[in-house]
Amino acid sequence: MSRIVYVNGEYLPEEDAKISIFDRGFLMADGVYEVTSVLDSKLIAFAGHSERLQRSLNELEMAAPASKDELLQIHRELVKRNDLVDGLIYLQVTRGSPGDRDFVFPDPAETPSTLVMFTQSKPGLADNPAAKTGMSVISIEDIRWGRCDIKTIQLLYPSMVKMMAKKAGAEDAWLVKDGVVTEGSSNNAYIVKGGKIITRELSNDILHGITRAAILRYAREAQMEVEERSFTIEEAQDADEAFVTSASAFVMPVIEIDGVKLGDGTPGKVALRLREIYIEESRKTAI
Ligand code: PDD
């Protein structure tokens, strides 16, 4: 069945949705995005995602295509029109189509930004069987640009990295810059040692995960110790457990790093407990 998607003010069957070939998202990757998960037809952490979207837009001097309230309405309308129960909503804003190719930004008064949104159905998203087995990751050099805090649509390197992981027989990759882990290819990375949760501090080198913020808050509320600092792959291999977080994966245990199994090679207790808390709290606060 064809989805109903949103393009610049219109709800359309996906096959009728069109964007100009001169759109700067298409030509220059000049755009930003957000992924919001949906459980029981309700939005998880919408406020956080819309705030980060605004921050990404500000950093790139891009005009907001709609107010937060309007964005919320569109998210809800897409859930309704697609009968979405569990899944994701993808939102993308680009600097629009000036009608030709030019490196210089167009005048926003003449070139409105492009707003595209669509749903991805993932039945049973919260019961992902991968969480029971955990995943293996390999380390790959982080050669991304210096503003990884902005959620841009330049996703070629993360795609290449996922392919390298796949070829190596792993599920994902952790990126390493200056000898320490920055984050996962599309998630934030954590290790647990002696009950302490360790994750890299916020900077321009990583995306400021909305799930990360929630997880660290829940961990502290549950009296778990949290340390925000960088760590090496060797330290991670020697940790009791490891995990990643993202809007689509929630909390996903990591059981192997560069071929070295962590602990007994099964998902760790802290990761599984945080996953449980996150899903429970997310359902309670979903809108
Ligand atoms: N990825 N780091 C990177 C590089 C990411 O791409 C993501 C999210 C995260 C986690 O952020 P959050 O908790 O706000 O989802 C960290 C999304 C899900 C994606 O690209 O599909």
mmCIF file of C-alpha atoms and ligand atoms in Angstrom:
data_model
loop_
_atom_site.group_PDB
_atom_site.id
_atom_site.type_symbol
_atom_site.label_atom_id
_atom_site.label_comp_id
_atom_site.label_asym_id
_atom_site.label_seq_id
_atom_site.Cartn_x
_atom_site.Cartn_y
_atom_site.Cartn_z
ATOM 1 C CA MET A 1 0.000 0.000 0.000
ATOM 2 C CA SER A 2 1.310 3.416 -0.935
ATOM 3 C CA ARG A 3 2.071 5.846 1.872
ATOM 4 C CA ILE A 4 0.762 9.341 2.226
ATOM 5 C CA VAL A 5 3.744 11.675 2.490
ATOM 6 C CA TYR A 6 4.036 15.387 3.177
ATOM 7 C CA VAL A 7 5.734 17.783 0.740
ATOM 8 C CA ASN A 8 5.663 21.564 1.202
ATOM 9 C CA GLY A 9 2.134 21.894 2.546
ATOM 10 C CA GLU A 10 0.543 18.963 0.719
ATOM 11 C CA TYR A 11 -0.317 15.405 1.723
ATOM 12 C CA LEU A 12 0.195 13.187 -1.323
ATOM 13 C CA PRO A 13 0.483 9.508 -2.276
ATOM 14 C CA GLU A 14 4.246 8.823 -2.314
ATOM 15 C CA GLU A 15 4.312 8.251 -6.088
ATOM 16 C CA ASP A 16 2.912 11.760 -6.696
ATOM 17 C CA ALA A 17 5.372 13.566 -4.411
ATOM 18 C CA LYS A 18 7.940 15.603 -6.349
ATOM 19 C CA ILE A 19 10.974 17.798 -5.606
ATOM 20 C CA SER A 20 12.896 19.949 -8.096
ATOM 21 C CA ILE A 21 16.189 18.564 -9.444
ATOM 22 C CA PHE A 22 17.624 21.979 -8.417
ATOM 23 C CA ASP A 23 16.740 21.431 -4.765
ATOM 24 C CA ARG A 24 19.879 22.129 -2.720
ATOM 25 C CA GLY A 25 19.253 19.021 -0.674
ATOM 26 C CA PHE A 26 19.660 16.963 -3.847
ATOM 27 C CA LEU A 27 22.578 18.941 -5.337
ATOM 28 C CA MET A 28 24.551 19.992 -2.234
ATOM 29 C CA ALA A 29 23.291 17.891 0.707
ATOM 30 C CA ASP A 30 22.274 21.334 2.003
ATOM 31 C CA GLY A 31 19.688 20.179 4.482
ATOM 32 C CA VAL A 32 18.979 18.848 7.941
ATOM 33 C CA TYR A 33 16.786 16.060 9.241
ATOM 34 C CA GLU A 34 15.184 14.465 12.284
ATOM 35 C CA VAL A 35 13.894 10.968 12.982
ATOM 36 C CA THR A 36 11.166 10.664 15.603
ATOM 37 C CA SER A 37 9.916 7.282 16.737
ATOM 38 C CA VAL A 38 6.275 6.365 17.131
ATOM 39 C CA LEU A 39 4.920 3.834 19.633
ATOM 40 C CA ASP A 40 1.201 3.104 19.936
ATOM 41 C CA SER A 41 0.569 5.896 17.372
ATOM 42 C CA LYS A 42 2.201 8.471 19.663
ATOM 43 C CA LEU A 43 5.365 10.516 19.185
ATOM 44 C CA ILE A 44 8.400 9.830 21.367
ATOM 45 C CA ALA A 45 10.473 12.839 22.524
ATOM 46 C CA PHE A 46 8.924 15.204 19.993
ATOM 47 C CA ALA A 47 9.952 18.321 21.966
ATOM 48 C CA GLY A 48 13.617 17.290 21.929
ATOM 49 C CA HIS A 49 13.605 16.556 18.207
ATOM 50 C CA SER A 50 11.921 19.839 17.298
ATOM 51 C CA GLU A 51 14.359 21.802 19.502
ATOM 52 C CA ARG A 52 17.359 20.099 17.905
ATOM 53 C CA LEU A 53 15.886 20.748 14.440
ATOM 54 C CA GLN A 54 15.685 24.451 15.285
ATOM 55 C CA ARG A 55 19.304 24.379 16.484
ATOM 56 C CA SER A 56 20.476 22.680 13.251
ATOM 57 C CA LEU A 57 18.556 25.273 11.197
ATOM 58 C CA ASN A 58 20.068 28.143 13.211
ATOM 59 C CA GLU A 59 23.608 26.789 12.830
ATOM 60 C CA LEU A 60 23.172 26.698 9.045
ATOM 61 C CA GLU A 61 21.257 30.000 8.836
ATOM 62 C CA MET A 62 18.340 28.204 7.270
ATOM 63 C CA ALA A 63 14.770 29.444 7.650
ATOM 64 C CA ALA A 64 12.336 27.281 9.624
ATOM 65 C CA PRO A 65 9.716 25.913 7.220
ATOM 66 C CA ALA A 66 6.991 25.751 9.897
ATOM 67 C CA SER A 67 6.446 26.480 13.581
ATOM 68 C CA LYS A 68 6.874 23.767 16.238
ATOM 69 C CA ASP A 69 3.098 23.512 16.584
ATOM 70 C CA GLU A 70 2.647 23.155 12.836
ATOM 71 C CA LEU A 71 5.327 20.451 12.736
ATOM 72 C CA LEU A 72 3.580 18.598 15.547
ATOM 73 C CA GLN A 73 0.307 18.788 13.619
ATOM 74 C CA ILE A 74 1.932 17.407 10.461
ATOM 75 C CA HIS A 75 3.551 14.544 12.419
ATOM 76 C CA ARG A 76 0.175 13.653 13.914
ATOM 77 C CA GLU A 77 -1.625 13.939 10.586
ATOM 78 C CA LEU A 78 0.882 11.565 8.963
ATOM 79 C CA VAL A 79 0.429 9.046 11.784
ATOM 80 C CA LYS A 80 -3.330 9.243 11.262
ATOM 81 C CA ARG A 81 -3.367 9.136 7.458
ATOM 82 C CA ASN A 82 -1.001 6.144 7.398
ATOM 83 C CA ASP A 83 -2.545 4.282 10.351
ATOM 84 C CA LEU A 84 0.938 4.183 11.831
ATOM 85 C CA VAL A 85 1.113 2.233 15.090
ATOM 86 C CA ASP A 86 4.858 1.605 15.604
ATOM 87 C CA GLY A 87 7.558 3.119 13.444
ATOM 88 C CA LEU A 88 9.382 6.299 12.572
ATOM 89 C CA ILE A 89 8.688 9.695 11.105
ATOM 90 C CA TYR A 90 11.437 11.133 8.940
ATOM 91 C CA LEU A 91 11.562 14.920 8.532
ATOM 92 C CA GLN A 92 13.878 16.764 6.163
ATOM 93 C CA VAL A 93 14.357 20.485 5.595
ATOM 94 C CA THR A 94 16.554 21.728 2.753
ATOM 95 C CA ARG A 95 17.511 25.206 1.614
ATOM 96 C CA GLY A 96 15.026 24.839 -1.224
ATOM 97 C CA SER A 97 15.297 25.139 -4.980
ATOM 98 C CA PRO A 98 16.702 28.388 -6.412
ATOM 99 C CA GLY A 99 16.076 27.026 -9.917
ATOM 100 C CA ASP A 100 19.745 26.566 -10.813
ATOM 101 C CA ARG A 101 23.002 25.247 -9.328
ATOM 102 C CA ASP A 102 25.052 27.770 -7.354
ATOM 103 C CA PHE A 103 27.319 27.348 -4.321
ATOM 104 C CA VAL A 104 26.097 30.634 -2.866
ATOM 105 C CA PHE A 105 23.051 30.380 -0.583
ATOM 106 C CA PRO A 106 19.899 31.749 -2.222
ATOM 107 C CA ASP A 107 18.008 34.634 -0.599
ATOM 108 C CA PRO A 108 15.488 32.933 1.756
ATOM 109 C CA ALA A 109 12.921 35.621 0.856
ATOM 110 C CA GLU A 110 12.975 34.324 -2.725
ATOM 111 C CA THR A 111 13.705 30.629 -2.146
ATOM 112 C CA PRO A 112 11.588 29.024 0.554
ATOM 113 C CA SER A 113 13.011 25.961 2.279
ATOM 114 C CA THR A 114 11.703 22.530 1.294
ATOM 115 C CA LEU A 115 9.959 20.425 3.947
ATOM 116 C CA VAL A 116 9.436 16.726 3.352
ATOM 117 C CA MET A 117 8.103 14.204 5.851
ATOM 118 C CA PHE A 118 7.218 10.520 5.604
ATOM 119 C CA THR A 119 6.445 7.552 7.831
ATOM 120 C CA GLN A 120 8.248 4.212 8.090
ATOM 121 C CA SER A 121 6.194 1.429 9.621
ATOM 122 C CA LYS A 122 8.137 -0.860 12.015
ATOM 123 C CA PRO A 123 5.643 -3.193 13.670
ATOM 124 C CA GLY A 124 6.873 -4.270 17.111
ATOM 125 C CA LEU A 125 9.590 -1.583 17.173
ATOM 126 C CA ALA A 126 9.909 -1.831 20.957
ATOM 127 C CA ASP A 127 10.291 -5.637 20.835
ATOM 128 C CA ASN A 128 13.194 -5.713 18.386
ATOM 129 C CA PRO A 129 14.679 -9.237 18.763
ATOM 130 C CA ALA A 130 18.172 -7.805 18.159
ATOM 131 C CA ALA A 131 18.034 -6.331 21.674
ATOM 132 C CA LYS A 132 17.993 -9.864 23.096
ATOM 133 C CA THR A 133 21.106 -10.984 21.239
ATOM 134 C CA GLY A 134 23.016 -7.700 21.063
ATOM 135 C CA MET A 135 25.201 -6.600 18.177
ATOM 136 C CA SER A 136 28.815 -6.655 17.112
ATOM 137 C CA VAL A 137 30.652 -3.534 16.008
ATOM 138 C CA ILE A 138 33.978 -2.822 14.358
ATOM 139 C CA SER A 139 35.995 0.379 14.714
ATOM 140 C CA ILE A 140 36.542 2.650 11.733
ATOM 141 C CA GLU A 141 38.365 5.966 11.464
ATOM 142 C CA ASP A 142 36.077 8.971 11.866
ATOM 143 C CA ILE A 143 36.818 11.168 8.835
ATOM 144 C CA ARG A 144 33.548 13.151 8.983
ATOM 145 C CA TRP A 145 33.541 16.941 8.952
ATOM 146 C CA GLY A 146 33.950 19.076 12.086
ATOM 147 C CA ARG A 147 30.267 19.838 12.729
ATOM 148 C CA CYS A 148 28.812 16.438 13.578
ATOM 149 C CA ASP A 149 26.588 18.220 16.134
ATOM 150 C CA ILE A 150 24.448 19.463 13.229
ATOM 151 C CA LYS A 151 22.084 16.769 11.974
ATOM 152 C CA THR A 152 22.774 17.264 8.266
ATOM 153 C CA ILE A 153 21.670 15.006 5.433
ATOM 154 C CA GLN A 154 25.316 14.396 4.396
ATOM 155 C CA LEU A 155 25.128 10.697 5.182
ATOM 156 C CA LEU A 156 27.521 9.239 2.619
ATOM 157 C CA TYR A 157 30.295 8.404 5.108
ATOM 158 C CA PRO A 158 27.906 6.805 7.648
ATOM 159 C CA SER A 159 26.500 4.738 4.751
ATOM 160 C CA MET A 160 30.006 3.692 3.671
ATOM 161 C CA VAL A 161 30.845 2.809 7.255
ATOM 162 C CA LYS A 162 27.725 0.629 7.585
ATOM 163 C CA MET A 163 28.769 -1.167 4.389
ATOM 164 C CA MET A 164 32.318 -1.702 5.725
ATOM 165 C CA ALA A 165 30.821 -3.164 8.906
ATOM 166 C CA LYS A 166 28.529 -5.424 6.900
ATOM 167 C CA LYS A 167 31.419 -6.666 4.734
ATOM 168 C CA ALA A 168 33.406 -7.411 7.890
ATOM 169 C CA GLY A 169 30.486 -9.490 9.238
ATOM 170 C CA ALA A 170 29.554 -6.952 11.944
ATOM 171 C CA GLU A 171 26.281 -5.150 12.496
ATOM 172 C CA ASP A 172 27.595 -1.617 12.912
ATOM 173 C CA ALA A 173 30.684 0.501 13.438
ATOM 174 C CA TRP A 174 32.056 2.792 16.121
ATOM 175 C CA LEU A 175 33.955 5.789 14.809
ATOM 176 C CA VAL A 176 37.389 6.632 16.211
ATOM 177 C CA LYS A 177 39.012 10.075 16.038
ATOM 178 C CA ASP A 178 42.394 10.965 17.604
ATOM 179 C CA GLY A 179 42.500 7.516 19.205
ATOM 180 C CA VAL A 180 39.151 7.733 21.008
ATOM 181 C CA VAL A 181 35.580 6.732 20.138
ATOM 182 C CA THR A 182 33.332 9.572 18.975
ATOM 183 C CA GLU A 183 30.028 7.726 18.396
ATOM 184 C CA GLY A 184 28.400 4.975 16.361
ATOM 185 C CA SER A 185 27.665 5.409 12.648
ATOM 186 C CA SER A 186 24.091 6.473 13.485
ATOM 187 C CA ASN A 187 23.925 6.309 17.278
ATOM 188 C CA ASN A 188 25.692 7.382 20.473
ATOM 189 C CA ALA A 189 28.147 4.935 22.068
ATOM 190 C CA TYR A 190 28.520 3.892 25.735
ATOM 191 C CA ILE A 191 30.507 1.467 27.839
ATOM 192 C CA VAL A 192 29.803 0.231 31.365
ATOM 193 C CA LYS A 193 32.630 -0.567 33.796
ATOM 194 C CA GLY A 194 32.107 -1.440 37.450
ATOM 195 C CA GLY A 195 28.508 -0.214 37.214
ATOM 196 C CA LYS A 196 29.562 3.184 35.843
ATOM 197 C CA ILE A 197 28.114 4.352 32.515
ATOM 198 C CA ILE A 198 30.721 6.106 30.368
ATOM 199 C CA THR A 199 29.897 8.087 27.216
ATOM 200 C CA ARG A 200 31.726 10.814 25.342
ATOM 201 C CA GLU A 201 31.058 14.390 26.432
ATOM 202 C CA LEU A 202 29.071 16.665 24.104
ATOM 203 C CA SER A 203 31.036 18.676 21.530
ATOM 204 C CA ASN A 204 30.972 19.414 17.791
ATOM 205 C CA ASP A 205 32.412 15.904 17.246
ATOM 206 C CA ILE A 206 29.162 14.053 17.976
ATOM 207 C CA LEU A 207 25.440 14.403 17.469
ATOM 208 C CA HIS A 208 23.749 15.505 20.683
ATOM 209 C CA GLY A 209 21.413 12.542 20.798
ATOM 210 C CA ILE A 210 17.895 13.109 22.070
ATOM 211 C CA THR A 211 17.867 9.505 23.288
ATOM 212 C CA ARG A 212 21.280 10.092 24.935
ATOM 213 C CA ALA A 213 19.897 13.023 26.946
ATOM 214 C CA ALA A 214 16.922 10.932 28.124
ATOM 215 C CA ILE A 215 19.064 7.885 28.971
ATOM 216 C CA LEU A 216 21.569 9.880 31.040
ATOM 217 C CA ARG A 217 18.666 11.534 32.904
ATOM 218 C CA TYR A 218 16.968 8.172 33.622
ATOM 219 C CA ALA A 219 20.306 6.622 34.650
ATOM 220 C CA ARG A 220 20.993 9.425 37.142
ATOM 221 C CA GLU A 221 17.424 9.244 38.459
ATOM 222 C CA ALA A 222 17.966 5.508 39.028
ATOM 223 C CA GLN A 223 21.137 6.374 41.048
ATOM 224 C CA MET A 224 23.440 4.911 38.394
ATOM 225 C CA GLU A 225 26.813 6.601 38.097
ATOM 226 C CA VAL A 226 27.442 8.434 34.799
ATOM 227 C CA GLU A 227 30.743 9.775 33.509
ATOM 228 C CA GLU A 228 30.857 11.905 30.353
ATOM 229 C CA ARG A 229 34.336 11.441 28.864
ATOM 230 C CA SER A 230 35.952 9.826 25.869
ATOM 231 C CA PHE A 231 37.278 6.260 25.851
ATOM 232 C CA THR A 232 39.453 4.120 23.586
ATOM 233 C CA ILE A 233 38.506 0.913 21.769
ATOM 234 C CA GLU A 234 40.886 -0.977 24.102
ATOM 235 C CA GLU A 235 39.055 0.370 27.165
ATOM 236 C CA ALA A 236 35.735 -0.567 25.560
ATOM 237 C CA GLN A 237 36.953 -4.114 24.845
ATOM 238 C CA ASP A 238 37.862 -4.425 28.509
ATOM 239 C CA ALA A 239 34.485 -3.037 29.712
ATOM 240 C CA ASP A 240 31.770 -5.147 31.365
ATOM 241 C CA GLU A 241 29.249 -4.128 28.729
ATOM 242 C CA ALA A 242 28.523 -1.650 25.979
ATOM 243 C CA PHE A 243 25.515 -0.248 24.162
ATOM 244 C CA VAL A 244 24.321 2.392 21.728
ATOM 245 C CA THR A 245 21.287 4.685 21.740
ATOM 246 C CA SER A 246 19.218 6.338 19.011
ATOM 247 C CA ALA A 247 15.634 7.318 18.298
ATOM 248 C CA SER A 248 15.140 4.210 16.162
ATOM 249 C CA ALA A 249 17.138 1.635 18.168
ATOM 250 C CA PHE A 250 16.323 2.997 21.668
ATOM 251 C CA VAL A 251 19.012 1.187 23.703
ATOM 252 C CA MET A 252 20.825 -1.581 21.819
ATOM 253 C CA PRO A 253 23.398 -3.781 23.588
ATOM 254 C CA VAL A 254 26.821 -4.231 21.959
ATOM 255 C CA ILE A 255 28.386 -7.610 22.709
ATOM 256 C CA GLU A 256 31.520 -7.595 20.556
ATOM 257 C CA ILE A 257 34.017 -4.911 19.503
ATOM 258 C CA ASP A 258 36.603 -5.644 16.776
ATOM 259 C CA GLY A 259 36.171 -9.390 17.343
ATOM 260 C CA VAL A 260 36.579 -9.194 21.139
ATOM 261 C CA LYS A 261 33.575 -10.351 23.164
ATOM 262 C CA LEU A 262 32.595 -8.237 26.175
ATOM 263 C CA GLY A 263 32.038 -10.087 29.448
ATOM 264 C CA ASP A 264 30.241 -13.347 28.703
ATOM 265 C CA GLY A 265 29.262 -12.174 25.209
ATOM 266 C CA THR A 266 25.601 -11.553 26.000
ATOM 267 C CA PRO A 267 23.698 -8.250 26.422
ATOM 268 C CA GLY A 268 24.625 -6.516 29.670
ATOM 269 C CA LYS A 269 22.296 -5.952 32.628
ATOM 270 C CA VAL A 270 22.674 -2.161 32.646
ATOM 271 C CA ALA A 271 21.898 -1.884 28.919
ATOM 272 C CA LEU A 272 18.824 -4.097 29.212
ATOM 273 C CA ARG A 273 17.562 -2.248 32.300
ATOM 274 C CA LEU A 274 18.037 1.143 30.613
ATOM 275 C CA ARG A 275 16.222 -0.139 27.532
ATOM 276 C CA GLU A 276 13.300 -1.215 29.717
ATOM 277 C CA ILE A 277 13.189 2.124 31.560
ATOM 278 C CA TYR A 278 13.494 4.096 28.312
ATOM 279 C CA ILE A 279 10.621 2.277 26.591
ATOM 280 C CA GLU A 280 8.418 2.475 29.693
ATOM 281 C CA GLU A 281 9.062 6.214 30.243
ATOM 282 C CA SER A 282 8.771 6.977 26.513
ATOM 283 C CA ARG A 283 5.341 5.348 26.356
ATOM 284 C CA LYS A 284 4.250 7.380 29.399
ATOM 285 C CA THR A 285 5.431 10.711 28.013
ATOM 286 C CA ALA A 286 4.547 10.144 24.329
ATOM 287 C CA ILE A 287 2.243 12.700 22.753
HETATM 288 N N1 PDD B 1 20.462 8.730 13.824
HETATM 289 N N2 PDD B 1 24.711 9.961 16.331
HETATM 290 C C1 PDD B 1 24.458 9.928 15.022
HETATM 291 C C2 PDD B 1 25.591 10.106 14.069
HETATM 292 C C3 PDD B 1 23.141 9.732 14.549
HETATM 293 O O1 PDD B 1 22.890 9.705 13.236
HETATM 294 C C4 PDD B 1 22.099 9.524 15.489
HETATM 295 C C5 PDD B 1 20.668 9.335 15.075
HETATM 296 C C6 PDD B 1 22.411 9.563 16.870
HETATM 297 C C7 PDD B 1 21.365 9.389 17.946
HETATM 298 O O2 PDD B 1 20.550 10.534 18.069
HETATM 299 P P1 PDD B 1 19.035 10.415 18.554
HETATM 300 O O3 PDD B 1 19.068 9.723 19.874
HETATM 301 O O4 PDD B 1 18.600 11.816 18.680
HETATM 302 O O5 PDD B 1 18.282 9.617 17.515
HETATM 303 C C8 PDD B 1 23.735 9.790 17.244
HETATM 304 C C9 PDD B 1 19.109 8.631 13.302
HETATM 305 C C10 PDD B 1 18.208 7.795 14.127
HETATM 306 C C11 PDD B 1 19.161 8.216 11.845
HETATM 307 O O6 PDD B 1 19.999 8.771 11.147
HETATM 308 O O7 PDD B 1 18.360 7.389 11.393
#
